[in-house]
Amino acid sequence: MSVEWGDQYSVGHEPFDEHHKSMVRIIDQMTELAQKGDDHAGWVARIDELITLSIKHFTEEEAELERRGYAELIDHQDEHRNLLNELLEIRGRYSEKGSKPSLEITEFLANWMAVHVGETDARYRPLFKK
Amino acid sequence: MNDSYFGISINDKEFERFRDLIYRESGIKLRDNKKDLLRQRLNKRIRSLGLMSFSEYYKHVDEDRSRAELTELIDAVSTNVTSFFREMKHFEFLTKTALPQTFQRKKNGPFELRLWSAACSTGEEPYSMLFTLLEHEELTSKWNIKLLATDISTKVLQRAMKGAYPITKMDGMPSELLRKYFVTEGDNYVLKDKFRNMVNFRWFNLINNRFPFKHKFDVIFCRNVMIYFDKPTREELVHKFSAALAPGGYLCIGHSESLANTSHDLRYIQPTIYCKP
């Protein structure tokens, strides 16, 4: 499962679109790794990359939404924080070499992106209409 | 500008006490970012009771034997943004997989579809489930639909039962669905009585030790609730859902939630969808 990038995922703010695309790219790479088998180091590196990028993106997005007085910010933040917690928990599971990359994880992440960007982020799109 | 400019302020210790109380009573774990929300939402309530501080209000909640004030408190922190056909995939799954499977499973009766929207908020979710069933009349017309919708907040339940939604917030709704299921009243689209009465709304606290349902469910939606629960509460809840599902029944959870790190006896179907073996 992968997210096909399309205009329906554009939030109307280019830097955020770029963040989203990069996140999808990392998840695609993770999917490939999970299909191939057990490049543990590569898998962990992708998770770390996704965590770093998520923190950067969520922080910037939340700050911008707050600046624009977005009414649904708290619920939006909840989704972000929850994904971060999930990611950190996933990362924890791979701190030792035992576990193999898993498609259940990449499917979860791809689905999260599709729903979060396609539905939750879509709700703030009017704020960026020129 | 200090906090008191906005009314009664809440300090960290007070917030901690409310957080513990709300967790004990509802399983909802408030994160630090909810401090401001709690302060804003309860200010009016505290003042209308003639109280001066959050500590006084805590005492008031604690001493209220009727637990009505506790309900007010949980109402204030549990409201949630929702919309019709949120996470569309679940509704597609309903028609493409869950319904056909259920019909197959129950082909010798009873000819009842039992669905539960376990945190129905203002009603968009159960009504979306209902529309999905009714829009596939060719599948569901011979079946008796039992659709239960519950929530811990009495306020959102009241709104759900009214079934009135601001026209301005219904942009995404297909016009044929609007025509079929709603009437216009002032600034709102209001569910037609006939359809509103097809959903049974009840108050229900998911952290209740026992689920009081006589019959097993074919489908349970519990979306964007577990994100507010900690791991033990989450695990317990999934066990209770599993026990409440008929074998072959489905549990749909929110896109931010995953059972990958939770012990459970359900079978993973696809992200956010699980089946009781």
mmCIF file of C-alpha atoms in Angstrom:
data_model
loop_
_atom_site.group_PDB
_atom_site.id
_atom_site.type_symbol
_atom_site.label_atom_id
_atom_site.label_comp_id
_atom_site.label_asym_id
_atom_site.label_seq_id
_atom_site.Cartn_x
_atom_site.Cartn_y
_atom_site.Cartn_z
ATOM 1 C CA MET A 1 0.000 0.000 0.000
ATOM 2 C CA SER A 2 1.292 3.391 -0.942
ATOM 3 C CA VAL A 3 -0.124 6.873 -1.153
ATOM 4 C CA GLU A 4 -0.394 8.109 -4.747
ATOM 5 C CA TRP A 5 0.283 11.805 -4.531
ATOM 6 C CA GLY A 6 -2.412 13.851 -6.237
ATOM 7 C CA ASP A 7 -3.902 17.331 -6.108
ATOM 8 C CA GLN A 8 -6.489 16.160 -3.613
ATOM 9 C CA TYR A 9 -3.644 16.062 -1.085
ATOM 10 C CA SER A 10 -2.528 19.643 -1.624
ATOM 11 C CA VAL A 11 -3.227 21.797 1.422
ATOM 12 C CA GLY A 12 -2.687 25.019 -0.491
ATOM 13 C CA HIS A 13 0.609 25.872 1.221
ATOM 14 C CA GLU A 14 3.668 24.769 -0.690
ATOM 15 C CA PRO A 15 6.160 24.156 2.140
ATOM 16 C CA PHE A 16 3.643 21.890 3.861
ATOM 17 C CA ASP A 17 2.912 20.043 0.616
ATOM 18 C CA GLU A 18 6.649 19.435 0.285
ATOM 19 C CA HIS A 19 6.849 18.090 3.849
ATOM 20 C CA HIS A 20 3.964 15.752 3.135
ATOM 21 C CA LYS A 21 5.573 14.509 -0.053
ATOM 22 C CA SER A 22 8.834 13.818 1.770
ATOM 23 C CA MET A 23 6.984 11.907 4.477
ATOM 24 C CA VAL A 24 5.226 9.792 1.854
ATOM 25 C CA ARG A 25 8.586 9.160 0.181
ATOM 26 C CA ILE A 26 10.087 7.849 3.420
ATOM 27 C CA ILE A 27 7.063 5.600 3.992
ATOM 28 C CA ASP A 28 7.429 4.238 0.455
ATOM 29 C CA GLN A 29 11.075 3.454 1.163
ATOM 30 C CA MET A 30 10.030 1.707 4.356
ATOM 31 C CA THR A 31 7.489 -0.353 2.405
ATOM 32 C CA GLU A 32 10.227 -1.467 0.033
ATOM 33 C CA LEU A 33 12.445 -2.417 2.955
ATOM 34 C CA ALA A 34 9.621 -4.363 4.576
ATOM 35 C CA GLN A 35 8.991 -6.243 1.333
ATOM 36 C CA LYS A 36 12.654 -7.093 0.901
ATOM 37 C CA GLY A 37 13.181 -8.491 4.353
ATOM 38 C CA ASP A 38 15.602 -7.532 7.011
ATOM 39 C CA ASP A 39 17.747 -4.476 6.449
ATOM 40 C CA HIS A 40 17.388 -3.582 10.104
ATOM 41 C CA ALA A 41 19.776 -0.614 10.020
ATOM 42 C CA GLY A 42 18.158 0.893 6.919
ATOM 43 C CA TRP A 43 14.693 0.455 8.429
ATOM 44 C CA VAL A 44 15.645 2.124 11.706
ATOM 45 C CA ALA A 45 17.320 4.986 9.830
ATOM 46 C CA ARG A 46 14.075 5.599 7.867
ATOM 47 C CA ILE A 47 12.016 5.624 11.082
ATOM 48 C CA ASP A 48 14.413 8.132 12.635
ATOM 49 C CA GLU A 49 14.210 10.266 9.527
ATOM 50 C CA LEU A 50 10.413 10.150 9.627
ATOM 51 C CA ILE A 51 10.376 11.121 13.309
ATOM 52 C CA THR A 52 12.679 14.091 12.716
ATOM 53 C CA LEU A 53 10.705 15.296 9.738
ATOM 54 C CA SER A 54 7.364 14.802 11.500
ATOM 55 C CA ILE A 55 8.475 16.891 14.460
ATOM 56 C CA LYS A 56 9.685 19.670 12.171
ATOM 57 C CA HIS A 57 6.559 19.575 10.041
ATOM 58 C CA PHE A 58 4.055 19.352 12.897
ATOM 59 C CA THR A 59 5.752 22.188 14.778
ATOM 60 C CA GLU A 60 5.733 24.481 11.748
ATOM 61 C CA GLU A 61 2.219 23.560 10.705
ATOM 62 C CA GLU A 62 0.801 24.053 14.195
ATOM 63 C CA ALA A 63 2.556 27.412 14.573
ATOM 64 C CA GLU A 64 1.169 28.610 11.248
ATOM 65 C CA LEU A 65 -2.332 27.407 12.075
ATOM 66 C CA GLU A 66 -2.181 29.098 15.443
ATOM 67 C CA ARG A 67 -1.024 32.318 13.809
ATOM 68 C CA ARG A 68 -4.036 32.161 11.509
ATOM 69 C CA GLY A 69 -6.398 31.505 14.419
ATOM 70 C CA TYR A 70 -7.434 28.041 13.309
ATOM 71 C CA ALA A 71 -10.425 26.913 15.370
ATOM 72 C CA GLU A 72 -9.746 23.184 15.266
ATOM 73 C CA LEU A 73 -6.111 23.398 16.284
ATOM 74 C CA ILE A 74 -6.368 21.321 19.463
ATOM 75 C CA ASP A 75 -7.938 18.323 17.745
ATOM 76 C CA HIS A 76 -5.422 18.682 14.982
ATOM 77 C CA GLN A 77 -2.558 18.673 17.466
ATOM 78 C CA ASP A 78 -3.977 15.543 19.038
ATOM 79 C CA GLU A 79 -3.640 13.674 15.762
ATOM 80 C CA HIS A 80 -0.055 14.868 15.400
ATOM 81 C CA ARG A 81 0.951 13.965 18.915
ATOM 82 C CA ASN A 82 -0.645 10.615 18.635
ATOM 83 C CA LEU A 83 1.247 9.758 15.478
ATOM 84 C CA LEU A 84 4.472 10.895 17.120
ATOM 85 C CA ASN A 85 3.787 8.653 20.101
ATOM 86 C CA GLU A 86 3.116 5.750 17.759
ATOM 87 C CA LEU A 87 6.333 6.441 15.875
ATOM 88 C CA LEU A 88 8.346 6.610 19.075
ATOM 89 C CA GLU A 89 6.795 3.380 20.258
ATOM 90 C CA ILE A 90 7.582 1.730 16.924
ATOM 91 C CA ARG A 91 11.140 3.047 17.152
ATOM 92 C CA GLY A 92 11.432 1.526 20.623
ATOM 93 C CA ARG A 93 10.493 -1.878 19.290
ATOM 94 C CA TYR A 94 13.416 -1.757 16.883
ATOM 95 C CA SER A 95 16.096 -0.560 19.253
ATOM 96 C CA GLU A 96 17.308 -4.152 19.414
ATOM 97 C CA LYS A 97 17.969 -6.248 16.387
ATOM 98 C CA GLY A 98 15.294 -8.909 16.901
ATOM 99 C CA SER A 99 12.227 -7.520 15.091
ATOM 100 C CA LYS A 100 11.884 -7.483 11.319
ATOM 101 C CA PRO A 101 10.545 -4.574 9.265
ATOM 102 C CA SER A 102 6.778 -4.930 9.086
ATOM 103 C CA LEU A 103 4.217 -4.183 6.407
ATOM 104 C CA GLU A 104 1.566 -3.704 9.070
ATOM 105 C CA ILE A 105 3.544 -0.665 10.214
ATOM 106 C CA THR A 106 4.022 0.806 6.745
ATOM 107 C CA GLU A 107 0.347 0.238 5.918
ATOM 108 C CA PHE A 108 -0.607 2.011 9.124
ATOM 109 C CA LEU A 109 1.641 4.958 8.256
ATOM 110 C CA ALA A 110 0.457 5.176 4.636
ATOM 111 C CA ASN A 111 -3.162 5.075 5.762
ATOM 112 C CA TRP A 112 -2.476 7.687 8.423
ATOM 113 C CA MET A 113 -1.004 10.025 5.814
ATOM 114 C CA ALA A 114 -3.895 9.481 3.422
ATOM 115 C CA VAL A 115 -6.535 10.240 6.054
ATOM 116 C CA HIS A 116 -4.665 12.948 7.923
ATOM 117 C CA VAL A 117 -3.590 14.928 4.865
ATOM 118 C CA GLY A 118 -6.612 14.070 2.701
ATOM 119 C CA GLU A 119 -9.232 14.745 5.380
ATOM 120 C CA THR A 120 -7.868 16.426 8.522
ATOM 121 C CA ASP A 121 -5.458 18.848 6.836
ATOM 122 C CA ALA A 122 -8.055 19.471 4.141
ATOM 123 C CA ARG A 123 -10.169 21.199 6.784
ATOM 124 C CA TYR A 124 -7.659 24.035 7.134
ATOM 125 C CA ARG A 125 -7.210 24.474 3.380
ATOM 126 C CA PRO A 126 -9.576 27.515 3.260
ATOM 127 C CA LEU A 127 -7.127 29.435 5.484
ATOM 128 C CA PHE A 128 -4.580 29.407 2.679
ATOM 129 C CA LYS A 129 -6.920 30.351 -0.156
ATOM 130 C CA LYS A 130 -5.616 33.388 -1.905
ATOM 131 C CA MET B 1 -1.412 40.499 29.979
ATOM 132 C CA ASN B 2 -1.755 37.870 32.660
ATOM 133 C CA ASP B 3 -3.987 34.835 32.867
ATOM 134 C CA SER B 4 -6.593 36.498 35.036
ATOM 135 C CA TYR B 5 -7.416 38.842 32.194
ATOM 136 C CA PHE B 6 -9.168 35.858 30.642
ATOM 137 C CA GLY B 7 -10.974 34.932 33.845
ATOM 138 C CA ILE B 8 -10.238 32.313 36.476
ATOM 139 C CA SER B 9 -6.834 30.759 36.021
ATOM 140 C CA ILE B 10 -5.765 27.206 36.700
ATOM 141 C CA ASN B 11 -2.391 26.301 38.138
ATOM 142 C CA ASP B 12 -0.399 23.161 37.428
ATOM 143 C CA LYS B 13 -1.401 21.478 40.659
ATOM 144 C CA GLU B 14 -5.085 22.078 40.004
ATOM 145 C CA PHE B 15 -4.756 20.846 36.453
ATOM 146 C CA GLU B 16 -3.045 17.708 37.768
ATOM 147 C CA ARG B 17 -5.977 17.008 40.111
ATOM 148 C CA PHE B 18 -8.545 17.458 37.359
ATOM 149 C CA ARG B 19 -6.468 15.335 35.068
ATOM 150 C CA ASP B 20 -6.443 12.494 37.631
ATOM 151 C CA LEU B 21 -10.162 12.788 38.237
ATOM 152 C CA ILE B 22 -11.047 12.785 34.541
ATOM 153 C CA TYR B 23 -8.762 9.833 33.929
ATOM 154 C CA ARG B 24 -10.306 7.855 36.788
ATOM 155 C CA GLU B 25 -13.839 8.520 35.646
ATOM 156 C CA SER B 26 -13.568 8.399 31.879
ATOM 157 C CA GLY B 27 -10.222 6.872 30.930
ATOM 158 C CA ILE B 28 -9.427 10.105 29.075
ATOM 159 C CA LYS B 29 -5.836 11.123 29.607
ATOM 160 C CA LEU B 30 -5.515 14.864 29.145
ATOM 161 C CA ARG B 31 -2.254 15.999 27.652
ATOM 162 C CA ASP B 32 -0.605 19.221 28.746
ATOM 163 C CA ASN B 33 -1.995 21.038 25.730
ATOM 164 C CA LYS B 34 -5.498 20.612 27.197
ATOM 165 C CA LYS B 35 -4.809 22.847 30.167
ATOM 166 C CA ASP B 36 -5.908 25.927 28.317
ATOM 167 C CA LEU B 37 -8.925 24.168 26.890
ATOM 168 C CA LEU B 38 -9.999 23.057 30.361
ATOM 169 C CA ARG B 39 -9.568 26.588 31.671
ATOM 170 C CA GLN B 40 -11.535 28.157 28.826
ATOM 171 C CA ARG B 41 -14.358 25.666 28.822
ATOM 172 C CA LEU B 42 -14.897 25.630 32.571
ATOM 173 C CA ASN B 43 -14.564 29.318 33.326
ATOM 174 C CA LYS B 44 -18.177 30.110 32.587
ATOM 175 C CA ARG B 45 -19.373 27.076 34.495
ATOM 176 C CA ILE B 46 -17.328 27.987 37.575
ATOM 177 C CA ARG B 47 -18.544 31.556 37.561
ATOM 178 C CA SER B 48 -22.159 30.562 37.074
ATOM 179 C CA LEU B 49 -21.856 28.410 40.181
ATOM 180 C CA GLY B 50 -20.586 31.454 42.082
ATOM 181 C CA LEU B 51 -17.202 29.836 42.689
ATOM 182 C CA MET B 52 -13.862 31.623 42.600
ATOM 183 C CA SER B 53 -11.250 29.057 41.690
ATOM 184 C CA PHE B 54 -10.572 25.688 40.126
ATOM 185 C CA SER B 55 -9.842 24.276 43.581
ATOM 186 C CA GLU B 56 -13.296 25.288 44.740
ATOM 187 C CA TYR B 57 -14.771 23.784 41.630
ATOM 188 C CA TYR B 58 -12.894 20.532 42.227
ATOM 189 C CA LYS B 59 -14.418 20.352 45.693
ATOM 190 C CA HIS B 60 -17.842 21.003 44.212
ATOM 191 C CA VAL B 61 -17.476 18.175 41.686
ATOM 192 C CA ASP B 62 -16.108 15.847 44.331
ATOM 193 C CA GLU B 63 -18.948 16.491 46.774
ATOM 194 C CA ASP B 64 -21.741 16.206 44.222
ATOM 195 C CA ARG B 65 -23.314 12.848 44.972
ATOM 196 C CA SER B 66 -25.599 12.998 41.941
ATOM 197 C CA ARG B 67 -22.479 13.043 39.737
ATOM 198 C CA ALA B 68 -24.218 15.571 37.516
ATOM 199 C CA GLU B 69 -21.306 17.976 37.855
ATOM 200 C CA LEU B 70 -18.900 15.238 36.872
ATOM 201 C CA THR B 71 -20.909 14.797 33.685
ATOM 202 C CA GLU B 72 -20.595 18.536 33.036
ATOM 203 C CA LEU B 73 -16.854 18.299 33.536
ATOM 204 C CA ILE B 74 -16.401 15.339 31.201
ATOM 205 C CA ASP B 75 -18.627 17.047 28.631
ATOM 206 C CA ALA B 76 -16.295 20.017 28.711
ATOM 207 C CA VAL B 77 -13.204 18.032 27.816
ATOM 208 C CA SER B 78 -14.521 15.256 25.589
ATOM 209 C CA THR B 79 -16.070 17.073 22.663
ATOM 210 C CA ASN B 80 -14.527 16.282 19.360
ATOM 211 C CA VAL B 81 -14.407 17.415 15.794
ATOM 212 C CA THR B 82 -16.145 15.032 13.434
ATOM 213 C CA SER B 83 -17.849 15.062 10.067
ATOM 214 C CA PHE B 84 -19.995 12.940 7.791
ATOM 215 C CA PHE B 85 -18.194 10.039 6.139
ATOM 216 C CA ARG B 86 -14.987 10.756 8.019
ATOM 217 C CA GLU B 87 -12.443 8.112 6.978
ATOM 218 C CA MET B 88 -14.372 7.130 3.900
ATOM 219 C CA LYS B 89 -12.539 3.820 3.643
ATOM 220 C CA HIS B 90 -14.497 2.430 6.554
ATOM 221 C CA PHE B 91 -17.801 3.050 4.798
ATOM 222 C CA GLU B 92 -16.503 1.467 1.629
ATOM 223 C CA PHE B 93 -15.351 -1.495 3.684
ATOM 224 C CA LEU B 94 -18.819 -1.727 5.180
ATOM 225 C CA THR B 95 -20.499 -2.178 1.802
ATOM 226 C CA LYS B 96 -17.796 -4.129 0.025
ATOM 227 C CA THR B 97 -16.800 -6.552 2.754
ATOM 228 C CA ALA B 98 -18.505 -6.318 6.134
ATOM 229 C CA LEU B 99 -22.108 -6.447 4.890
ATOM 230 C CA PRO B 100 -21.672 -9.276 2.356
ATOM 231 C CA GLN B 101 -19.742 -11.283 4.958
ATOM 232 C CA THR B 102 -22.383 -10.706 7.589
ATOM 233 C CA PHE B 103 -25.185 -11.747 5.219
ATOM 234 C CA GLN B 104 -23.295 -14.903 4.432
ATOM 235 C CA ARG B 105 -22.682 -15.620 8.089
ATOM 236 C CA LYS B 106 -26.301 -15.014 9.047
ATOM 237 C CA LYS B 107 -27.934 -16.544 6.012
ATOM 238 C CA ASN B 108 -30.038 -18.787 8.256
ATOM 239 C CA GLY B 109 -31.014 -15.849 10.469
ATOM 240 C CA PRO B 110 -31.467 -13.939 12.606
ATOM 241 C CA PHE B 111 -31.911 -11.344 9.839
ATOM 242 C CA GLU B 112 -30.606 -8.516 11.914
ATOM 243 C CA LEU B 113 -27.674 -6.215 11.354
ATOM 244 C CA ARG B 114 -26.216 -5.028 14.629
ATOM 245 C CA LEU B 115 -23.918 -2.054 14.440
ATOM 246 C CA TRP B 116 -22.504 0.129 17.161
ATOM 247 C CA SER B 117 -20.995 3.571 16.911
ATOM 248 C CA ALA B 118 -19.202 3.527 20.260
ATOM 249 C CA ALA B 119 -18.197 7.193 20.452
ATOM 250 C CA CYS B 120 -20.787 8.815 18.263
ATOM 251 C CA SER B 121 -20.094 12.451 19.191
ATOM 252 C CA THR B 122 -22.619 14.731 17.489
ATOM 253 C CA GLY B 123 -24.027 11.942 15.331
ATOM 254 C CA GLU B 124 -22.208 12.277 12.033
ATOM 255 C CA GLU B 125 -20.679 8.820 12.357
ATOM 256 C CA PRO B 126 -23.810 6.730 13.116
ATOM 257 C CA TYR B 127 -25.830 8.665 10.532
ATOM 258 C CA SER B 128 -23.108 8.034 7.948
ATOM 259 C CA MET B 129 -23.342 4.333 8.831
ATOM 260 C CA LEU B 130 -27.102 4.487 8.432
ATOM 261 C CA PHE B 131 -26.917 6.246 5.055
ATOM 262 C CA THR B 132 -24.403 3.659 3.885
ATOM 263 C CA LEU B 133 -26.788 0.843 4.777
ATOM 264 C CA LEU B 134 -29.808 2.543 3.251
ATOM 265 C CA GLU B 135 -27.954 3.493 0.097
ATOM 266 C CA HIS B 136 -27.398 -0.225 -0.464
ATOM 267 C CA GLU B 137 -31.012 -1.138 -0.186
ATOM 268 C CA GLU B 138 -30.504 -3.978 -2.608
ATOM 269 C CA LEU B 139 -28.374 -5.547 0.122
ATOM 270 C CA THR B 140 -30.081 -4.429 3.285
ATOM 271 C CA SER B 141 -33.815 -4.163 2.543
ATOM 272 C CA LYS B 142 -34.679 -7.568 3.975
ATOM 273 C CA TRP B 143 -32.646 -6.959 7.078
ATOM 274 C CA ASN B 144 -33.639 -5.435 10.345
ATOM 275 C CA ILE B 145 -31.164 -2.660 11.125
ATOM 276 C CA LYS B 146 -30.172 -2.244 14.771
ATOM 277 C CA LEU B 147 -27.891 0.740 15.045
ATOM 278 C CA LEU B 148 -26.691 1.749 18.491
ATOM 279 C CA ALA B 149 -24.838 5.027 19.037
ATOM 280 C CA THR B 150 -23.267 5.914 22.367
ATOM 281 C CA ASP B 151 -21.101 8.619 23.849
ATOM 282 C CA ILE B 152 -19.831 9.673 27.261
ATOM 283 C CA SER B 153 -20.836 13.293 26.718
ATOM 284 C CA THR B 154 -24.490 14.065 27.267
ATOM 285 C CA LYS B 155 -24.151 17.349 25.422
ATOM 286 C CA VAL B 156 -23.023 15.825 22.163
ATOM 287 C CA LEU B 157 -25.659 13.107 22.511
ATOM 288 C CA GLN B 158 -28.382 15.717 22.694
ATOM 289 C CA ARG B 159 -27.067 17.305 19.543
ATOM 290 C CA ALA B 160 -26.786 13.942 17.847
ATOM 291 C CA MET B 161 -30.399 13.146 18.681
ATOM 292 C CA LYS B 162 -31.537 16.460 17.234
ATOM 293 C CA GLY B 163 -29.672 15.670 14.037
ATOM 294 C CA ALA B 164 -29.333 19.335 13.037
ATOM 295 C CA TYR B 165 -26.189 20.420 11.192
ATOM 296 C CA PRO B 166 -25.224 23.898 9.974
ATOM 297 C CA ILE B 167 -25.638 24.171 6.219
ATOM 298 C CA THR B 168 -22.231 25.850 6.035
ATOM 299 C CA LYS B 169 -20.560 22.715 7.406
ATOM 300 C CA MET B 170 -22.121 20.305 4.949
ATOM 301 C CA ASP B 171 -20.133 21.245 1.866
ATOM 302 C CA GLY B 172 -18.789 17.767 1.258
ATOM 303 C CA MET B 173 -22.157 16.024 1.396
ATOM 304 C CA PRO B 174 -23.526 14.776 -1.944
ATOM 305 C CA SER B 175 -26.679 16.698 -2.807
ATOM 306 C CA GLU B 176 -28.753 13.574 -3.403
ATOM 307 C CA LEU B 177 -28.046 12.434 0.162
ATOM 308 C CA LEU B 178 -28.984 15.854 1.486
ATOM 309 C CA ARG B 179 -32.274 15.752 -0.416
ATOM 310 C CA LYS B 180 -33.107 12.246 0.646
ATOM 311 C CA TYR B 181 -32.285 12.335 4.335
ATOM 312 C CA PHE B 182 -32.557 15.968 5.436
ATOM 313 C CA VAL B 183 -34.963 18.866 5.497
ATOM 314 C CA THR B 184 -33.834 22.469 5.650
ATOM 315 C CA GLU B 185 -34.752 24.402 8.781
ATOM 316 C CA GLY B 186 -33.308 27.906 9.009
ATOM 317 C CA ASP B 187 -29.531 27.618 8.827
ATOM 318 C CA ASN B 188 -29.526 23.876 9.369
ATOM 319 C CA TYR B 189 -30.018 20.637 7.585
ATOM 320 C CA VAL B 190 -32.109 18.481 9.902
ATOM 321 C CA LEU B 191 -32.397 14.705 9.690
ATOM 322 C CA LYS B 192 -35.879 13.555 8.714
ATOM 323 C CA ASP B 193 -37.624 11.971 11.719
ATOM 324 C CA LYS B 194 -37.945 8.638 10.012
ATOM 325 C CA PHE B 195 -34.183 8.299 9.709
ATOM 326 C CA ARG B 196 -33.316 9.879 13.022
ATOM 327 C CA ASN B 197 -35.469 7.280 14.730
ATOM 328 C CA MET B 198 -33.502 4.478 13.163
ATOM 329 C CA VAL B 199 -30.526 5.198 15.422
ATOM 330 C CA ASN B 200 -30.693 4.355 19.129
ATOM 331 C CA PHE B 201 -28.736 6.916 21.094
ATOM 332 C CA ARG B 202 -27.568 6.048 24.591
ATOM 333 C CA TRP B 203 -25.177 7.482 27.136
ATOM 334 C CA PHE B 204 -22.344 5.053 27.743
ATOM 335 C CA ASN B 205 -18.953 5.107 29.400
ATOM 336 C CA LEU B 206 -16.522 2.833 27.583
ATOM 337 C CA ILE B 207 -14.465 2.228 30.694
ATOM 338 C CA ASN B 208 -17.423 0.470 32.356
ATOM 339 C CA ASN B 209 -16.191 -2.898 33.527
ATOM 340 C CA ARG B 210 -19.080 -4.710 31.979
ATOM 341 C CA PHE B 211 -20.686 -4.165 28.614
ATOM 342 C CA PRO B 212 -24.395 -4.801 29.122
ATOM 343 C CA PHE B 213 -25.284 -5.966 25.600
ATOM 344 C CA LYS B 214 -27.404 -9.063 25.151
ATOM 345 C CA HIS B 215 -26.590 -9.576 21.499
ATOM 346 C CA LYS B 216 -23.275 -9.574 19.704
ATOM 347 C CA PHE B 217 -22.423 -6.886 17.195
ATOM 348 C CA ASP B 218 -21.582 -7.414 13.543
ATOM 349 C CA VAL B 219 -19.695 -4.146 13.277
ATOM 350 C CA ILE B 220 -18.286 -1.756 15.865
ATOM 351 C CA PHE B 221 -16.906 1.673 15.026
ATOM 352 C CA CYS B 222 -14.759 3.168 17.763
ATOM 353 C CA ARG B 223 -12.739 5.868 16.122
ATOM 354 C CA ASN B 224 -10.498 8.517 17.576
ATOM 355 C CA VAL B 225 -11.277 7.572 21.144
ATOM 356 C CA MET B 226 -8.401 5.347 22.057
ATOM 357 C CA ILE B 227 -5.982 8.153 21.270
ATOM 358 C CA TYR B 228 -7.163 9.676 24.541
ATOM 359 C CA PHE B 229 -6.606 6.464 26.520
ATOM 360 C CA ASP B 230 -3.393 5.064 27.913
ATOM 361 C CA LYS B 231 -2.178 1.595 26.991
ATOM 362 C CA PRO B 232 -3.795 -0.447 29.801
ATOM 363 C CA THR B 233 -7.169 1.274 29.254
ATOM 364 C CA ARG B 234 -6.842 0.746 25.518
ATOM 365 C CA GLU B 235 -6.041 -2.934 25.925
ATOM 366 C CA GLU B 236 -8.968 -3.513 28.252
ATOM 367 C CA LEU B 237 -11.293 -1.750 25.868
ATOM 368 C CA VAL B 238 -10.196 -3.837 22.897
ATOM 369 C CA HIS B 239 -10.831 -6.992 24.940
ATOM 370 C CA LYS B 240 -14.324 -5.792 25.758
ATOM 371 C CA PHE B 241 -14.993 -4.973 22.100
ATOM 372 C CA SER B 242 -13.754 -8.374 21.101
ATOM 373 C CA ALA B 243 -16.115 -10.005 23.582
ATOM 374 C CA ALA B 244 -18.998 -7.884 22.272
ATOM 375 C CA LEU B 245 -18.377 -8.848 18.619
ATOM 376 C CA ALA B 246 -19.923 -11.846 16.911
ATOM 377 C CA PRO B 247 -17.318 -14.208 15.458
ATOM 378 C CA GLY B 248 -16.628 -12.743 12.026
ATOM 379 C CA GLY B 249 -17.616 -9.276 13.245
ATOM 380 C CA TYR B 250 -15.478 -6.215 12.534
ATOM 381 C CA LEU B 251 -13.905 -3.469 14.619
ATOM 382 C CA CYS B 252 -12.981 -0.183 12.922
ATOM 383 C CA ILE B 253 -10.685 2.189 14.801
ATOM 384 C CA GLY B 254 -9.393 5.658 13.925
ATOM 385 C CA HIS B 255 -6.522 6.266 11.533
ATOM 386 C CA SER B 256 -4.278 7.530 14.347
ATOM 387 C CA GLU B 257 -4.783 4.350 16.294
ATOM 388 C CA SER B 258 -3.047 1.044 15.813
ATOM 389 C CA LEU B 259 -3.394 -2.192 17.721
ATOM 390 C CA ALA B 260 0.045 -3.324 16.566
ATOM 391 C CA ASN B 261 1.473 -2.762 20.020
ATOM 392 C CA THR B 262 -1.587 -3.877 21.970
ATOM 393 C CA SER B 263 -2.285 -7.451 22.968
ATOM 394 C CA HIS B 264 -5.590 -8.625 21.493
ATOM 395 C CA ASP B 265 -7.213 -11.637 19.858
ATOM 396 C CA LEU B 266 -8.507 -9.897 16.726
ATOM 397 C CA ARG B 267 -7.298 -10.587 13.220
ATOM 398 C CA TYR B 268 -5.686 -7.708 11.318
ATOM 399 C CA ILE B 269 -7.479 -7.088 8.020
ATOM 400 C CA GLN B 270 -6.071 -3.760 6.875
ATOM 401 C CA PRO B 271 -4.971 -0.576 8.639
ATOM 402 C CA THR B 272 -7.553 0.307 11.323
ATOM 403 C CA ILE B 273 -9.810 -2.687 10.533
ATOM 404 C CA TYR B 274 -9.845 -5.888 12.588
ATOM 405 C CA CYS B 275 -11.971 -9.018 12.570
ATOM 406 C CA LYS B 276 -13.031 -11.238 15.433
ATOM 407 C CA PRO B 277 -11.941 -14.796 14.549
#
